[in-house]
Amino acid sequence: MLLPTTAPDFKSGFVALIGRPNVGKSTLLNALVGQKIAITSPVAQTTRHRLQGILTMPHAQIVLVDTPGIHKPHHLLGETLVKNAVSAIAAVDLVIWVVDSTVPAGKGDRFVADAIHKAGTPALVGLNKIDILSPDPQGSHLNLESYSSIASPYGWDLCQFSALTADGLDNLKQMCCDRLPAGPYYYPPELVTDQPERFIMGELIREQILLLTREEVPHSVAVSIDRVDEQPKLTAVLATIYVERDSQKGILIGKKGKMLKEIGTKAREQMQKLILGQVHLELFVKVQPKWRSSRSQIVDLGYSMEY
Ligand code: GDP
Ligand code: MG
């Protein structure tokens, strides 16, 4: 991989997005790189992998590391996700501690802040969702104060923005650049993610499952992309959705195959935006009992165990 040389004052480094589930880390990643590479949803714990988004500017390259939200683990997959998030903190140049500014800081936030402080990595506080933040009756922002009271003893600066409307993101980018060391390009300037297209395709299918099916299905699915066949006029994609139980398979397929058809149609539309071309998508559903609790199957399905 041949990378351009950089001027002596070029800044670069790795920046981890750390925070509780659902605060908007993946939405922020997409907004910063300007393309949908991470799936997002109102359902907590959408993000399973450590995904890198690459933001290249004339004077800097920021490699953003999206992590699963930090939360109390309930099963082996959950534990792996939390450990990966914590080890991500120690390995980067800067952490953006992303919080939801529309709710006051709680125990979960303190837990996250504490983990960042212990790792000793420089951090900023990203106060997200300011588009839906309204002042308290007294005209003050008690929520914001609750975060700054955690941050100020650690010397962390605060930055307000909306990942959804992109308001305030230029300032956030500048604050990141100010805190990064001089360094080289880590990735070619035109790349927006370290993940292959195939992986993002699988995620786009998983996203539709999260959006369209009931509570019990989402956390027990995994998607494998079995074949991508690039033909002159269209790209044919063959994918399998793995679930743990027959009942979940039934939900995913739906009455007369209606649900699977809808998942396929919507995921195909997203894939077409990704590859900028026509996609033909064929989906299968398979039952693979207890994949979430099995170490070997977690690794097989691409969830790396980094401890
Ligand atoms: P993550 O779990 O931290 O990665 O959170 P996601 O990025 O998946 O976002 C969780 C939910 O919050 C989604 O429904 C997003 O659309 C929503 N969200 C994220 N950022 C913003 C924001 O700036 N404003 C508003 N109003 N909603 C947001
Ligand atoms: Mg996420």
CSV table of C-alpha atoms and ligand atoms in Angstrom, one decimal:
chain,number,residue,atom,x,y,z
A,1,MET,CA,0.0,0.0,0.0
A,2,LEU,CA,1.7,3.2,-1.2
A,3,LEU,CA,0.8,6.2,0.9
A,4,PRO,CA,1.4,9.9,0.0
A,5,THR,CA,4.1,11.6,2.1
A,6,THR,CA,3.0,14.3,4.4
A,7,ALA,CA,4.1,17.9,5.3
A,8,PRO,CA,6.0,18.2,8.7
A,9,ASP,CA,2.9,19.8,10.3
A,10,PHE,CA,0.5,17.1,9.1
A,11,LYS,CA,-1.5,15.7,12.1
A,12,SER,CA,-2.8,12.2,12.4
A,13,GLY,CA,-3.9,9.6,14.9
A,14,PHE,CA,-6.5,7.3,16.3
A,15,VAL,CA,-9.6,8.6,18.0
A,16,ALA,CA,-12.0,6.2,19.8
A,17,LEU,CA,-15.7,7.0,20.2
A,18,ILE,CA,-16.5,5.7,23.7
A,19,GLY,CA,-19.8,5.9,25.5
A,20,ARG,CA,-22.9,4.2,26.7
A,21,PRO,CA,-25.1,2.4,24.2
A,22,ASN,CA,-27.4,4.6,22.1
A,23,VAL,CA,-25.7,7.9,22.7
A,24,GLY,CA,-25.0,8.2,18.9
A,25,LYS,CA,-21.5,7.0,18.4
A,26,SER,CA,-22.1,5.2,15.2
A,27,THR,CA,-24.2,8.1,13.9
A,28,LEU,CA,-21.3,10.4,14.7
A,29,LEU,CA,-18.8,8.1,12.9
A,30,ASN,CA,-21.0,8.2,9.7
A,31,ALA,CA,-21.4,12.0,9.9
A,32,LEU,CA,-17.7,12.6,10.3
A,33,VAL,CA,-16.6,10.4,7.4
A,34,GLY,CA,-19.6,11.5,5.3
A,35,GLN,CA,-20.8,8.0,4.4
A,36,LYS,CA,-22.8,5.3,6.0
A,37,ILE,CA,-20.3,2.7,7.2
A,38,ALA,CA,-21.7,2.0,10.6
A,39,ILE,CA,-25.2,0.9,11.1
A,40,THR,CA,-27.3,2.7,13.7
A,41,SER,CA,-30.7,2.0,15.3
A,42,PRO,CA,-32.9,3.0,18.2
A,43,VAL,CA,-32.2,-0.5,19.6
A,44,ALA,CA,-29.3,-0.5,22.1
A,45,GLN,CA,-26.2,-2.6,21.3
A,46,THR,CA,-26.3,-2.4,17.5
A,47,THR,CA,-22.6,-2.1,17.1
A,48,ARG,CA,-20.7,-5.4,17.6
A,49,HIS,CA,-17.4,-4.8,16.0
A,50,ARG,CA,-14.6,-2.3,16.4
A,51,LEU,CA,-15.0,-0.5,13.1
A,52,GLN,CA,-12.6,2.2,11.8
A,53,GLY,CA,-13.8,5.2,9.9
A,54,ILE,CA,-11.2,7.3,8.2
A,55,LEU,CA,-11.5,11.1,7.9
A,56,THR,CA,-8.9,12.7,5.7
A,57,MET,CA,-8.5,16.5,5.6
A,58,PRO,CA,-5.9,18.6,3.8
A,59,HIS,CA,-3.9,19.0,7.0
A,60,ALA,CA,-4.8,15.9,9.0
A,61,GLN,CA,-6.0,12.3,9.0
A,62,ILE,CA,-8.2,11.1,11.8
A,63,VAL,CA,-8.8,7.3,12.2
A,64,LEU,CA,-12.0,7.0,14.2
A,65,VAL,CA,-12.6,3.8,16.1
A,66,ASP,CA,-16.3,3.0,16.8
A,67,THR,CA,-16.8,0.7,19.7
A,68,PRO,CA,-19.8,-1.2,21.1
A,69,GLY,CA,-21.3,0.8,24.0
A,70,ILE,CA,-20.0,0.0,27.4
A,71,HIS,CA,-22.6,-1.7,29.5
A,72,LYS,CA,-23.0,-4.5,32.0
A,73,PRO,CA,-22.5,-7.8,30.2
A,74,HIS,CA,-25.1,-10.6,30.3
A,75,HIS,CA,-23.6,-13.3,28.2
A,76,LEU,CA,-20.3,-14.2,26.5
A,77,LEU,CA,-20.8,-12.0,23.5
A,78,GLY,CA,-21.7,-9.1,25.7
A,79,GLU,CA,-18.5,-9.6,27.7
A,80,THR,CA,-16.4,-9.7,24.6
A,81,LEU,CA,-17.9,-6.4,23.4
A,82,VAL,CA,-17.2,-4.6,26.7
A,83,LYS,CA,-13.6,-5.9,26.9
A,84,ASN,CA,-13.0,-4.8,23.3
A,85,ALA,CA,-14.3,-1.3,24.1
A,86,VAL,CA,-12.1,-1.0,27.2
A,87,SER,CA,-8.9,-2.2,25.4
A,88,ALA,CA,-9.7,0.3,22.6
A,89,ILE,CA,-9.3,3.2,25.0
A,90,ALA,CA,-5.8,2.4,25.9
A,91,ALA,CA,-4.7,2.0,22.3
A,92,VAL,CA,-5.6,5.4,20.9
A,93,ASP,CA,-4.3,8.9,20.9
A,94,LEU,CA,-7.6,10.5,21.9
A,95,VAL,CA,-11.0,9.5,23.2
A,96,ILE,CA,-14.2,11.3,22.5
A,97,TRP,CA,-16.5,10.4,25.4
A,98,VAL,CA,-19.8,10.6,23.6
A,99,VAL,CA,-22.8,11.4,25.8
A,100,ASP,CA,-26.5,12.1,25.2
A,101,SER,CA,-26.9,15.7,26.3
A,102,THR,CA,-30.7,15.3,26.6
A,103,VAL,CA,-30.4,13.2,29.7
A,104,PRO,CA,-28.3,13.9,32.8
A,105,ALA,CA,-25.2,12.0,33.6
A,106,GLY,CA,-25.9,8.7,35.4
A,107,LYS,CA,-24.0,5.8,37.0
A,108,GLY,CA,-23.3,4.3,33.5
A,109,ASP,CA,-21.6,7.6,32.4
A,110,ARG,CA,-19.5,7.7,35.5
A,111,PHE,CA,-18.4,4.1,34.9
A,112,VAL,CA,-17.3,5.0,31.4
A,113,ALA,CA,-15.6,8.2,32.4
A,114,ASP,CA,-13.7,6.3,35.1
A,115,ALA,CA,-12.5,3.7,32.6
A,116,ILE,CA,-11.2,6.4,30.3
A,117,HIS,CA,-9.5,8.2,33.2
A,118,LYS,CA,-7.9,5.0,34.3
A,119,ALA,CA,-6.5,4.3,30.9
A,120,GLY,CA,-4.8,7.7,31.0
A,121,THR,CA,-5.7,8.6,27.4
A,122,PRO,CA,-6.5,12.3,26.6
A,123,ALA,CA,-10.2,12.8,26.2
A,124,LEU,CA,-12.9,15.3,25.2
A,125,VAL,CA,-16.5,15.2,26.1
A,126,GLY,CA,-18.8,15.1,23.1
A,127,LEU,CA,-22.2,16.4,24.1
A,128,ASN,CA,-24.4,14.9,21.4
A,129,LYS,CA,-28.0,15.4,20.3
A,130,ILE,CA,-28.1,19.1,20.9
A,131,ASP,CA,-30.7,19.3,18.2
A,132,ILE,CA,-33.3,18.0,20.6
A,133,LEU,CA,-31.9,19.6,23.8
A,134,SER,CA,-34.1,22.3,25.3
A,135,PRO,CA,-33.2,24.5,28.2
A,136,ASP,CA,-34.5,23.7,31.7
A,137,PRO,CA,-37.4,25.8,33.1
A,138,GLN,CA,-34.8,28.1,34.7
A,139,GLY,CA,-33.1,28.6,31.4
A,140,SER,CA,-30.0,26.6,32.4
A,141,HIS,CA,-28.7,23.3,31.2
A,142,LEU,CA,-28.4,21.1,34.2
A,143,ASN,CA,-27.7,18.1,32.0
A,144,LEU,CA,-24.7,19.7,30.5
A,145,GLU,CA,-23.5,20.7,34.0
A,146,SER,CA,-23.8,17.1,35.2
A,147,TYR,CA,-21.3,16.1,32.5
A,148,SER,CA,-18.9,19.0,33.0
A,149,SER,CA,-18.8,18.2,36.7
A,150,ILE,CA,-17.4,14.8,35.9
A,151,ALA,CA,-15.1,16.1,33.2
A,152,SER,CA,-13.5,19.1,34.8
A,153,PRO,CA,-11.5,17.3,37.6
A,154,TYR,CA,-10.0,15.3,34.8
A,155,GLY,CA,-9.2,18.4,32.7
A,156,TRP,CA,-11.4,17.3,29.7
A,157,ASP,CA,-12.8,19.9,27.4
A,158,LEU,CA,-16.4,19.8,26.3
A,159,CYS,CA,-17.8,20.1,22.8
A,160,GLN,CA,-21.5,20.3,21.8
A,161,PHE,CA,-22.8,18.9,18.5
A,162,SER,CA,-25.6,17.0,16.7
A,163,ALA,CA,-24.4,13.9,14.9
A,164,LEU,CA,-27.8,13.9,13.2
A,165,THR,CA,-27.8,17.4,11.7
A,166,ALA,CA,-24.0,17.8,11.6
A,167,ASP,CA,-24.3,21.0,13.6
A,168,GLY,CA,-21.0,21.6,15.5
A,169,LEU,CA,-19.0,18.9,13.8
A,170,ASP,CA,-16.5,21.3,12.2
A,171,ASN,CA,-15.6,22.5,15.7
A,172,LEU,CA,-15.3,18.9,16.9
A,173,LYS,CA,-12.9,18.0,14.0
A,174,GLN,CA,-10.8,21.1,14.8
A,175,MET,CA,-10.7,20.1,18.5
A,176,CYS,CA,-9.5,16.6,17.6
A,177,CYS,CA,-6.8,17.9,15.2
A,178,ASP,CA,-5.5,20.3,17.9
A,179,ARG,CA,-5.0,17.3,20.2
A,180,LEU,CA,-3.3,14.9,17.7
A,181,PRO,CA,0.4,14.5,17.2
A,182,ALA,CA,2.2,15.2,13.9
A,183,GLY,CA,2.1,12.0,12.0
A,184,PRO,CA,1.8,10.1,8.6
A,185,TYR,CA,-1.1,8.9,6.6
A,186,TYR,CA,-2.3,5.6,8.1
A,187,TYR,CA,-4.6,4.9,5.2
A,188,PRO,CA,-4.9,6.0,1.6
A,189,PRO,CA,-6.7,9.4,1.6
A,190,GLU,CA,-9.6,8.2,-0.4
A,191,LEU,CA,-10.5,5.3,1.9
A,192,VAL,CA,-13.4,5.9,4.4
A,193,THR,CA,-13.2,2.6,6.3
A,194,ASP,CA,-10.9,-0.2,7.1
A,195,GLN,CA,-13.6,-2.8,6.5
A,196,PRO,CA,-14.2,-4.6,3.3
A,197,GLU,CA,-17.4,-3.8,1.4
A,198,ARG,CA,-18.6,-7.4,2.1
A,199,PHE,CA,-18.6,-6.7,5.8
A,200,ILE,CA,-20.6,-3.5,5.5
A,201,MET,CA,-23.1,-5.4,3.3
A,202,GLY,CA,-23.7,-7.9,6.1
A,203,GLU,CA,-24.2,-5.0,8.5
A,204,LEU,CA,-26.7,-3.4,6.2
A,205,ILE,CA,-28.8,-6.6,6.3
A,206,ARG,CA,-28.4,-6.7,10.1
A,207,GLU,CA,-29.6,-3.1,10.3
A,208,GLN,CA,-32.8,-3.9,8.5
A,209,ILE,CA,-33.4,-6.9,10.8
A,210,LEU,CA,-33.0,-4.6,13.8
A,211,LEU,CA,-35.3,-2.0,12.4
A,212,LEU,CA,-38.1,-4.4,11.1
A,213,THR,CA,-38.3,-7.3,13.5
A,214,ARG,CA,-39.5,-7.6,17.1
A,215,GLU,CA,-37.3,-7.2,20.2
A,216,GLU,CA,-36.4,-10.8,20.6
A,217,VAL,CA,-34.8,-11.4,17.2
A,218,PRO,CA,-32.2,-8.6,16.8
A,219,HIS,CA,-29.6,-9.7,19.3
A,220,SER,CA,-29.6,-13.3,18.2
A,221,VAL,CA,-28.8,-12.8,14.5
A,222,ALA,CA,-25.5,-12.9,12.7
A,223,VAL,CA,-25.2,-12.4,8.9
A,224,SER,CA,-22.6,-14.0,6.6
A,225,ILE,CA,-22.1,-12.8,3.1
A,226,ASP,CA,-21.4,-16.1,1.2
A,227,ARG,CA,-20.8,-14.8,-2.3
A,228,VAL,CA,-20.4,-11.5,-4.1
A,229,ASP,CA,-20.4,-11.9,-7.8
A,230,GLU,CA,-19.7,-8.7,-9.7
A,231,GLN,CA,-21.3,-9.0,-13.2
A,232,PRO,CA,-21.2,-6.2,-15.8
A,233,LYS,CA,-24.6,-4.8,-15.0
A,234,LEU,CA,-25.3,-5.9,-11.5
A,235,THR,CA,-23.7,-7.4,-8.4
A,236,ALA,CA,-25.2,-10.6,-7.2
A,237,VAL,CA,-25.0,-11.1,-3.4
A,238,LEU,CA,-25.8,-14.3,-1.6
A,239,ALA,CA,-26.2,-14.0,2.2
A,240,THR,CA,-27.2,-16.2,5.1
A,241,ILE,CA,-28.9,-14.9,8.3
A,242,TYR,CA,-28.1,-17.1,11.3
A,243,VAL,CA,-30.6,-17.3,14.2
A,244,GLU,CA,-30.7,-19.3,17.4
A,245,ARG,CA,-34.2,-20.7,17.4
A,246,ASP,CA,-36.8,-22.0,14.9
A,247,SER,CA,-39.3,-19.4,16.3
A,248,GLN,CA,-36.9,-16.6,15.3
A,249,LYS,CA,-36.5,-18.1,11.8
A,250,GLY,CA,-40.3,-18.0,11.6
A,251,ILE,CA,-40.4,-14.3,12.5
A,252,LEU,CA,-37.6,-13.4,10.1
A,253,ILE,CA,-39.3,-15.2,7.2
A,254,GLY,CA,-42.8,-13.9,8.1
A,255,LYS,CA,-46.2,-14.8,6.6
A,256,LYS,CA,-45.7,-16.0,3.1
A,257,GLY,CA,-42.1,-14.8,3.2
A,258,LYS,CA,-43.2,-11.2,3.6
A,259,MET,CA,-40.7,-10.1,6.3
A,260,LEU,CA,-37.7,-11.6,4.6
A,261,LYS,CA,-38.7,-9.9,1.4
A,262,GLU,CA,-39.0,-6.5,3.1
A,263,ILE,CA,-35.6,-7.0,4.8
A,264,GLY,CA,-34.1,-8.0,1.4
A,265,THR,CA,-35.6,-5.0,-0.5
A,266,LYS,CA,-34.5,-2.4,2.1
A,267,ALA,CA,-31.0,-3.9,2.5
A,268,ARG,CA,-30.6,-4.0,-1.2
A,269,GLU,CA,-31.4,-0.3,-1.5
A,270,GLN,CA,-28.8,0.5,1.1
A,271,MET,CA,-26.2,-1.8,-0.7
A,272,GLN,CA,-26.8,0.0,-4.0
A,273,LYS,CA,-25.9,3.3,-2.3
A,274,LEU,CA,-22.8,1.7,-1.0
A,275,ILE,CA,-21.5,0.3,-4.2
A,276,LEU,CA,-23.2,2.8,-6.5
A,277,GLY,CA,-24.6,0.1,-8.8
A,278,GLN,CA,-27.4,-2.4,-9.1
A,279,VAL,CA,-27.6,-5.3,-6.6
A,280,HIS,CA,-29.4,-8.5,-6.7
A,281,LEU,CA,-29.7,-9.9,-3.2
A,282,GLU,CA,-30.6,-13.5,-2.2
A,283,LEU,CA,-31.2,-14.2,1.5
A,284,PHE,CA,-31.3,-17.4,3.4
A,285,VAL,CA,-32.2,-18.0,7.1
A,286,LYS,CA,-30.5,-20.8,9.1
A,287,VAL,CA,-30.9,-21.9,12.7
A,288,GLN,CA,-27.6,-22.3,14.6
A,289,PRO,CA,-28.5,-22.9,18.2
A,290,LYS,CA,-26.7,-21.0,20.9
A,291,TRP,CA,-24.2,-19.2,18.7
A,292,ARG,CA,-24.0,-16.3,21.1
A,293,SER,CA,-22.6,-18.4,23.9
A,294,SER,CA,-20.1,-20.4,21.9
A,295,ARG,CA,-16.6,-19.1,21.7
A,296,SER,CA,-15.7,-20.9,18.5
A,297,GLN,CA,-18.8,-19.8,16.7
A,298,ILE,CA,-18.3,-16.2,17.8
A,299,VAL,CA,-14.9,-16.3,16.2
A,300,ASP,CA,-16.3,-18.1,13.1
A,301,LEU,CA,-18.8,-15.4,12.5
A,302,GLY,CA,-16.1,-12.7,12.7
A,303,TYR,CA,-16.5,-11.3,16.1
A,304,SER,CA,-12.9,-11.1,17.2
A,305,MET,CA,-12.0,-12.0,20.8
A,306,GLU,CA,-9.3,-9.6,21.8
A,307,TYR,CA,-8.3,-10.9,25.2
B,1,GDP,P1,-24.6,4.1,19.4
B,1,GDP,O1,-25.3,2.9,20.1
B,1,GDP,O2,-24.0,5.0,20.4
B,1,GDP,O3,-23.8,3.8,18.3
B,1,GDP,O4,-25.9,5.0,18.9
B,1,GDP,P2,-26.5,5.1,17.4
B,1,GDP,O5,-25.5,5.9,16.6
B,1,GDP,O6,-26.9,3.8,16.9
B,1,GDP,O7,-27.7,6.1,17.7
B,1,GDP,C1,-28.8,5.7,18.6
B,1,GDP,C2,-30.0,6.5,18.2
B,1,GDP,O8,-29.8,7.9,18.5
B,1,GDP,C3,-30.4,6.4,16.8
B,1,GDP,O9,-31.8,6.3,16.7
B,1,GDP,C4,-29.9,7.7,16.2
B,1,GDP,O10,-30.7,8.2,15.1
B,1,GDP,C5,-30.1,8.7,17.4
B,1,GDP,N1,-29.2,9.8,17.3
B,1,GDP,C6,-27.8,9.8,17.2
B,1,GDP,N2,-27.3,11.0,17.2
B,1,GDP,C7,-28.3,11.9,17.3
B,1,GDP,C8,-28.4,13.3,17.3
B,1,GDP,O11,-27.5,14.1,17.2
B,1,GDP,N3,-29.7,13.8,17.4
B,1,GDP,C9,-30.8,13.1,17.5
B,1,GDP,N4,-32.0,13.7,17.6
B,1,GDP,N5,-30.7,11.7,17.5
B,1,GDP,C10,-29.5,11.1,17.4
B,2,MG,MG,-23.1,2.0,17.6
